[in-house]
XYZ file of C-alpha atoms in Angstrom:
279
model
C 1.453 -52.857 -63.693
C 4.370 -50.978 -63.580
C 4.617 -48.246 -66.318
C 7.759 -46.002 -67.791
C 7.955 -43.215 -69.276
C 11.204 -42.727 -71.593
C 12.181 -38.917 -72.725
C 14.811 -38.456 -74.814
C 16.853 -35.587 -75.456
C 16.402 -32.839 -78.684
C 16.907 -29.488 -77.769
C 14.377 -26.454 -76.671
C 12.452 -27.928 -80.115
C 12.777 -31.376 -78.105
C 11.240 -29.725 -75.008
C 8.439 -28.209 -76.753
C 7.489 -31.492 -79.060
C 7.169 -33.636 -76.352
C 5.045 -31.377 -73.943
C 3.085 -31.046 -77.383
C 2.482 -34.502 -77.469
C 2.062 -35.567 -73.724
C -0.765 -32.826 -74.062
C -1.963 -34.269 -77.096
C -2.367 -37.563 -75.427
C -3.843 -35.995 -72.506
C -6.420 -34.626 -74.388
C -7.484 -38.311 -75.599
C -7.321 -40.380 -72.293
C -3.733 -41.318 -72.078
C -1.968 -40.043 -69.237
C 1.659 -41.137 -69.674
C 2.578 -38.489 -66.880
C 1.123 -40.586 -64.405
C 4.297 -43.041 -64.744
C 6.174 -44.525 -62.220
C 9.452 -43.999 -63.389
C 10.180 -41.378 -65.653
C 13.908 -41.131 -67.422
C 14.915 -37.966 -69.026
C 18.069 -37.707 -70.928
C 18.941 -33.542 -72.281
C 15.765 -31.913 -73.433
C 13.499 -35.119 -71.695
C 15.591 -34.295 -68.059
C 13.626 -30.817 -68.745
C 10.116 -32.336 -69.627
C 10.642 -35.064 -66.812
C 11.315 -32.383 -64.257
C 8.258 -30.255 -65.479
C 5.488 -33.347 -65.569
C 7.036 -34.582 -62.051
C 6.327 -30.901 -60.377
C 2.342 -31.285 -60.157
C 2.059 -28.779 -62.708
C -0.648 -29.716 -65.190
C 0.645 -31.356 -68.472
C -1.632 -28.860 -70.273
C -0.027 -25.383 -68.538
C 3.283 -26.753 -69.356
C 2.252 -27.246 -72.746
C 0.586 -23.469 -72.617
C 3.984 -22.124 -71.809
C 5.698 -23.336 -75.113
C 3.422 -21.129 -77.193
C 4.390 -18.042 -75.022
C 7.615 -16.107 -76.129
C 10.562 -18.117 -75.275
C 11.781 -15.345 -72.326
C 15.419 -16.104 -70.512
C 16.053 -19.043 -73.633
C 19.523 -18.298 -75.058
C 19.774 -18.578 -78.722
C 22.487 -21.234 -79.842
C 22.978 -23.223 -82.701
C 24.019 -26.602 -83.076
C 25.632 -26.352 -86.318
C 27.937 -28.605 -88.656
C 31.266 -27.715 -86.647
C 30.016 -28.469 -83.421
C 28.520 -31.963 -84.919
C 32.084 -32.796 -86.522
C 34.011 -31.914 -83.690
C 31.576 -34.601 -81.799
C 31.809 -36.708 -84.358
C 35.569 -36.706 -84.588
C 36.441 -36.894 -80.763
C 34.035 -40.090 -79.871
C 33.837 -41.708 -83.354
C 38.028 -42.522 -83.105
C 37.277 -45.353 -80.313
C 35.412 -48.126 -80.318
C 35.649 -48.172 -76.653
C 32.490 -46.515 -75.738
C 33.767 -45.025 -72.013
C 37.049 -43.622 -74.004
C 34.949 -42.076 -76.763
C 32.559 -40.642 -73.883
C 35.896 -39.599 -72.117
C 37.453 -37.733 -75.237
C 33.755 -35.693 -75.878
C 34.020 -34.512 -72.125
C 37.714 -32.925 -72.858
C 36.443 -31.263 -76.147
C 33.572 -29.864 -74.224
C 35.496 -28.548 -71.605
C 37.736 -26.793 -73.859
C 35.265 -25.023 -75.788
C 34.460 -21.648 -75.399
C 30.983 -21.803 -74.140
C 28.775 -18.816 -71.867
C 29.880 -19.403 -68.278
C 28.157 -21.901 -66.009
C 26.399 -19.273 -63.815
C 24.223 -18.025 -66.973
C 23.435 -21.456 -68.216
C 22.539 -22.335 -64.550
C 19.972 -19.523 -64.418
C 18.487 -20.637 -68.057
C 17.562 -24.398 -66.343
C 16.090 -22.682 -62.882
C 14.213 -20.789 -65.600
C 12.668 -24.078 -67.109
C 11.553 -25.659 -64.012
C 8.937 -25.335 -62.215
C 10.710 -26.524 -58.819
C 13.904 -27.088 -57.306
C 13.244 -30.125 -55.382
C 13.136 -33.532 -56.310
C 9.847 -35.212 -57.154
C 8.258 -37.851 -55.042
C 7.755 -40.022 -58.339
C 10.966 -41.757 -59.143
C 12.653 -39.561 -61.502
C 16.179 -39.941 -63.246
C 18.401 -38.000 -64.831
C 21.379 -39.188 -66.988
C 24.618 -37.023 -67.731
C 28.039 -38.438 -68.048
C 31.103 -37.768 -66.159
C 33.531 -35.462 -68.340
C 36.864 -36.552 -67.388
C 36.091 -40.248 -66.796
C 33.560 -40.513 -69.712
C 31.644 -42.505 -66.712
C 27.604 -42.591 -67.423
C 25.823 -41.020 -64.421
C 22.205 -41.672 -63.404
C 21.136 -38.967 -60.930
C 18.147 -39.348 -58.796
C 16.552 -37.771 -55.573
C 19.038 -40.126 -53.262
C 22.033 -39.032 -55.357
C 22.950 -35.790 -53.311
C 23.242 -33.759 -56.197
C 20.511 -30.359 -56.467
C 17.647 -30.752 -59.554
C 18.958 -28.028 -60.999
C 22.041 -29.471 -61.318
C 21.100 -32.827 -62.635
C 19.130 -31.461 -64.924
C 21.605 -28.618 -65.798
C 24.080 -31.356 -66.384
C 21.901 -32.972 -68.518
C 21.581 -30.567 -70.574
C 25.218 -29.564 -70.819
C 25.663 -30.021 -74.892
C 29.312 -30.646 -75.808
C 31.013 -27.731 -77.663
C 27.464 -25.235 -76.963
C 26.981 -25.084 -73.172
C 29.468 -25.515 -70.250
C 29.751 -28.783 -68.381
C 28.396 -28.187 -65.110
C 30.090 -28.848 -61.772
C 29.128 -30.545 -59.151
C 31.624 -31.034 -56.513
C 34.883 -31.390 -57.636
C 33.373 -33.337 -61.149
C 32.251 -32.118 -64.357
C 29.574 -33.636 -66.080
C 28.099 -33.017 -69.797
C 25.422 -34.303 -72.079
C 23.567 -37.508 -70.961
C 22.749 -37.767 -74.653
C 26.901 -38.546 -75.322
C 26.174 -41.777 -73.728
C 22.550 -42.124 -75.577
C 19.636 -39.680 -77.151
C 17.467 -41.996 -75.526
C 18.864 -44.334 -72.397
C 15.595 -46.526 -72.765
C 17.434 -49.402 -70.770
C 17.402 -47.352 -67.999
C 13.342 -48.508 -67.792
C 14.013 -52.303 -67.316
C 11.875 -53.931 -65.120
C 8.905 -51.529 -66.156
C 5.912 -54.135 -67.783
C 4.974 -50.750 -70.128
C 7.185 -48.759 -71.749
C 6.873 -45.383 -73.605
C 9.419 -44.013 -75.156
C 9.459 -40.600 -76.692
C 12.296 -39.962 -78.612
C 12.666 -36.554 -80.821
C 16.457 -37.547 -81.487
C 17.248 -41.252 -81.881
C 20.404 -41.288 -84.088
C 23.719 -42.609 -82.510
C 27.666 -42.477 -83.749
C 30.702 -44.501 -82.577
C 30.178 -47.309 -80.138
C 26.891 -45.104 -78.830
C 23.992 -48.238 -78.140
C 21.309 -47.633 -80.390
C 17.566 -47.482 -79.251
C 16.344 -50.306 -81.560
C 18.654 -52.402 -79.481
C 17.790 -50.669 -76.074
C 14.329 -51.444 -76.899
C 14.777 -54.952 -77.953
C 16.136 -56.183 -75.080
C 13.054 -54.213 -72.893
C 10.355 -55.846 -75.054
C 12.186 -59.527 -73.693
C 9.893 -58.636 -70.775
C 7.747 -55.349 -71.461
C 5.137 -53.578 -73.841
C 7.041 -51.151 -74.861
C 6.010 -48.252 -78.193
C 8.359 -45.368 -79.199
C 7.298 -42.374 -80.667
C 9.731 -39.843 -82.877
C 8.543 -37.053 -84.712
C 6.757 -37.192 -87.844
C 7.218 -35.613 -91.181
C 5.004 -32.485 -89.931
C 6.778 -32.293 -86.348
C 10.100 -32.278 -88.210
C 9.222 -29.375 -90.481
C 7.902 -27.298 -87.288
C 11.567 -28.307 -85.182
C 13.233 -27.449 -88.547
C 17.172 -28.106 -88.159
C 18.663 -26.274 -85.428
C 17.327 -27.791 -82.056
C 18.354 -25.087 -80.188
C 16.510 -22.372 -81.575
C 13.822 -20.934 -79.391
C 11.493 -19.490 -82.493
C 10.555 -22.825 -83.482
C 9.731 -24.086 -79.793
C 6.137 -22.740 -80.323
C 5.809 -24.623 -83.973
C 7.175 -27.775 -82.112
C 4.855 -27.651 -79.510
C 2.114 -27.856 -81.623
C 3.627 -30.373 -84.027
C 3.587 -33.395 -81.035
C 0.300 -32.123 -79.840
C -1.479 -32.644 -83.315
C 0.861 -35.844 -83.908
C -1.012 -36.972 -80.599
C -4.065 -38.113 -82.345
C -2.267 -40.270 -84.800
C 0.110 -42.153 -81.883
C -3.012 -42.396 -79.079
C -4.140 -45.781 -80.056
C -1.024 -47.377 -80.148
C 0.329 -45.684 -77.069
C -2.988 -46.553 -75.146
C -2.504 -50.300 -76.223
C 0.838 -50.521 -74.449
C 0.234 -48.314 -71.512
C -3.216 -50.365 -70.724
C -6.294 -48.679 -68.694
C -5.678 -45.849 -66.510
C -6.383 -46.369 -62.961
């Protein structure tokens, strides 16, 4: 059986939550980093990255409750959210939308590429591409193009993943060659289609809201349970509390850590009856 693990993106909170809860899981018998395909959009391009290196689920996990050294402090506040809102909302053409994001992001005044770059070597446990299948979604700035990187796609991890995690209006698109790419979450939080074919699916989505012409996950997942198992996790009332409402604060990455691992014990059984025995 073919099995898929979904991670969506939700800032250094997102990170933390769903290392919490793939170690939660862990802990009871269900080992979703075993997948063999694993899709990381934003925060899940981080936790994708990490679970692909060999490193143990449970070390990664360890490292959230340390103090969040080399993290930059941002906030993803109301005026970063409007100006979003307002440059992809106005089309219902979901490439032009995508397009009209990229050019607000690269106008705002964001730290410079270089320092952001250092922040994702800083995440990762390795700089070269895992021999699971592993991909990475960002979108093309000026085009507004949706991007899936993987290890045949030329492009570094670091960048992928940097890319990735480019936020519009809070972190610089990155540049790879003579493109700029933000945000995979401007084309989705989630990108769960990008696991057809799997016959399990996980999803694990901290963020699953969408604006404009954005797809939405209940219709992403829909369409994969035509031919798939498929269960998607979001945080619960206590894991919200912990991430509180700034994503990209690194105080509360230890809180949401611990959040998804204790909301572990309430998700196993349902995760364990769509991911089937282990082995």
């Amino acid at each position: 059986m073919t099995r898929a693990l979904v991670l969506g993106g939700g800032g250094v909170t997102g990170v933390a939550w769903e290392l919490g809860l793939l170690a939660g899981l862990a802990q009871r018998g269900v080992d979703l980093v075993g997948a063999d395909l694993v899709v990381g959009t934003s925060a899940g391009s981080v936790v994708g990255a990490q679970v692909c290196s060999g490193v143990p689920v449970q070390e990664l996990y360890a490292a959230q409750l340390r103090p969040a050294e080399g993290e930059v402090a941002a906030r993803l506040g109301a005026g970063v959210l409007l100006r979003w809102a307002w440059a992809g909302g106005r089309s219902r053409d979901a490439v032009r939308s995508r397009a009209r994001v990229g050019a607000m992001a690269c106008a705002a005044r964001t730290p410079s590429e270089a320092s952001r770059r250092a922040v994702i070597e800083g995440r990762l446990p390795v700089r070269e591409w895992p021999a699971r299948r592993l991909l990475v979604t960002a979108v093309d700035a000026a085009s507004g193009e949706f991007v899936v990187f993987d290890a045949a796609s030329g492009v570094s991890l670091v960048d992928a993943v940097g890319a990735s995690c480019a936020v519009p209006g809070v972190w610089p698109p990155v540049t790879i060659g003579d493109r700029r790419f933000v945000d995979g979450g401007v084309r989705s939080a989630v990108n769960a289609d990008l696991a057809e074919g799997a016959e399990a699916v996980v999803v694990v989505a901290p963020v699953s809201s969408a604006f404009g012409p954005m797809p939405r996950l209940a219709a992403q997942v829909a369409a994969l349970r035509r031919s798939a198992r498929v269960v998607v996790v979001t945080p619960d009332a206590a894991a919200r509390r912990a991430i509180g409402r700034n994503v990209l604060d690194p105080a509360r990455r230890a809180g949401a850590a611990r959040a998804g691992r204790a909301q572990a014990a309430a998700v196993a059984d349902s995760v364990a009856a769509v991911w089937g025995p282990v082995g």
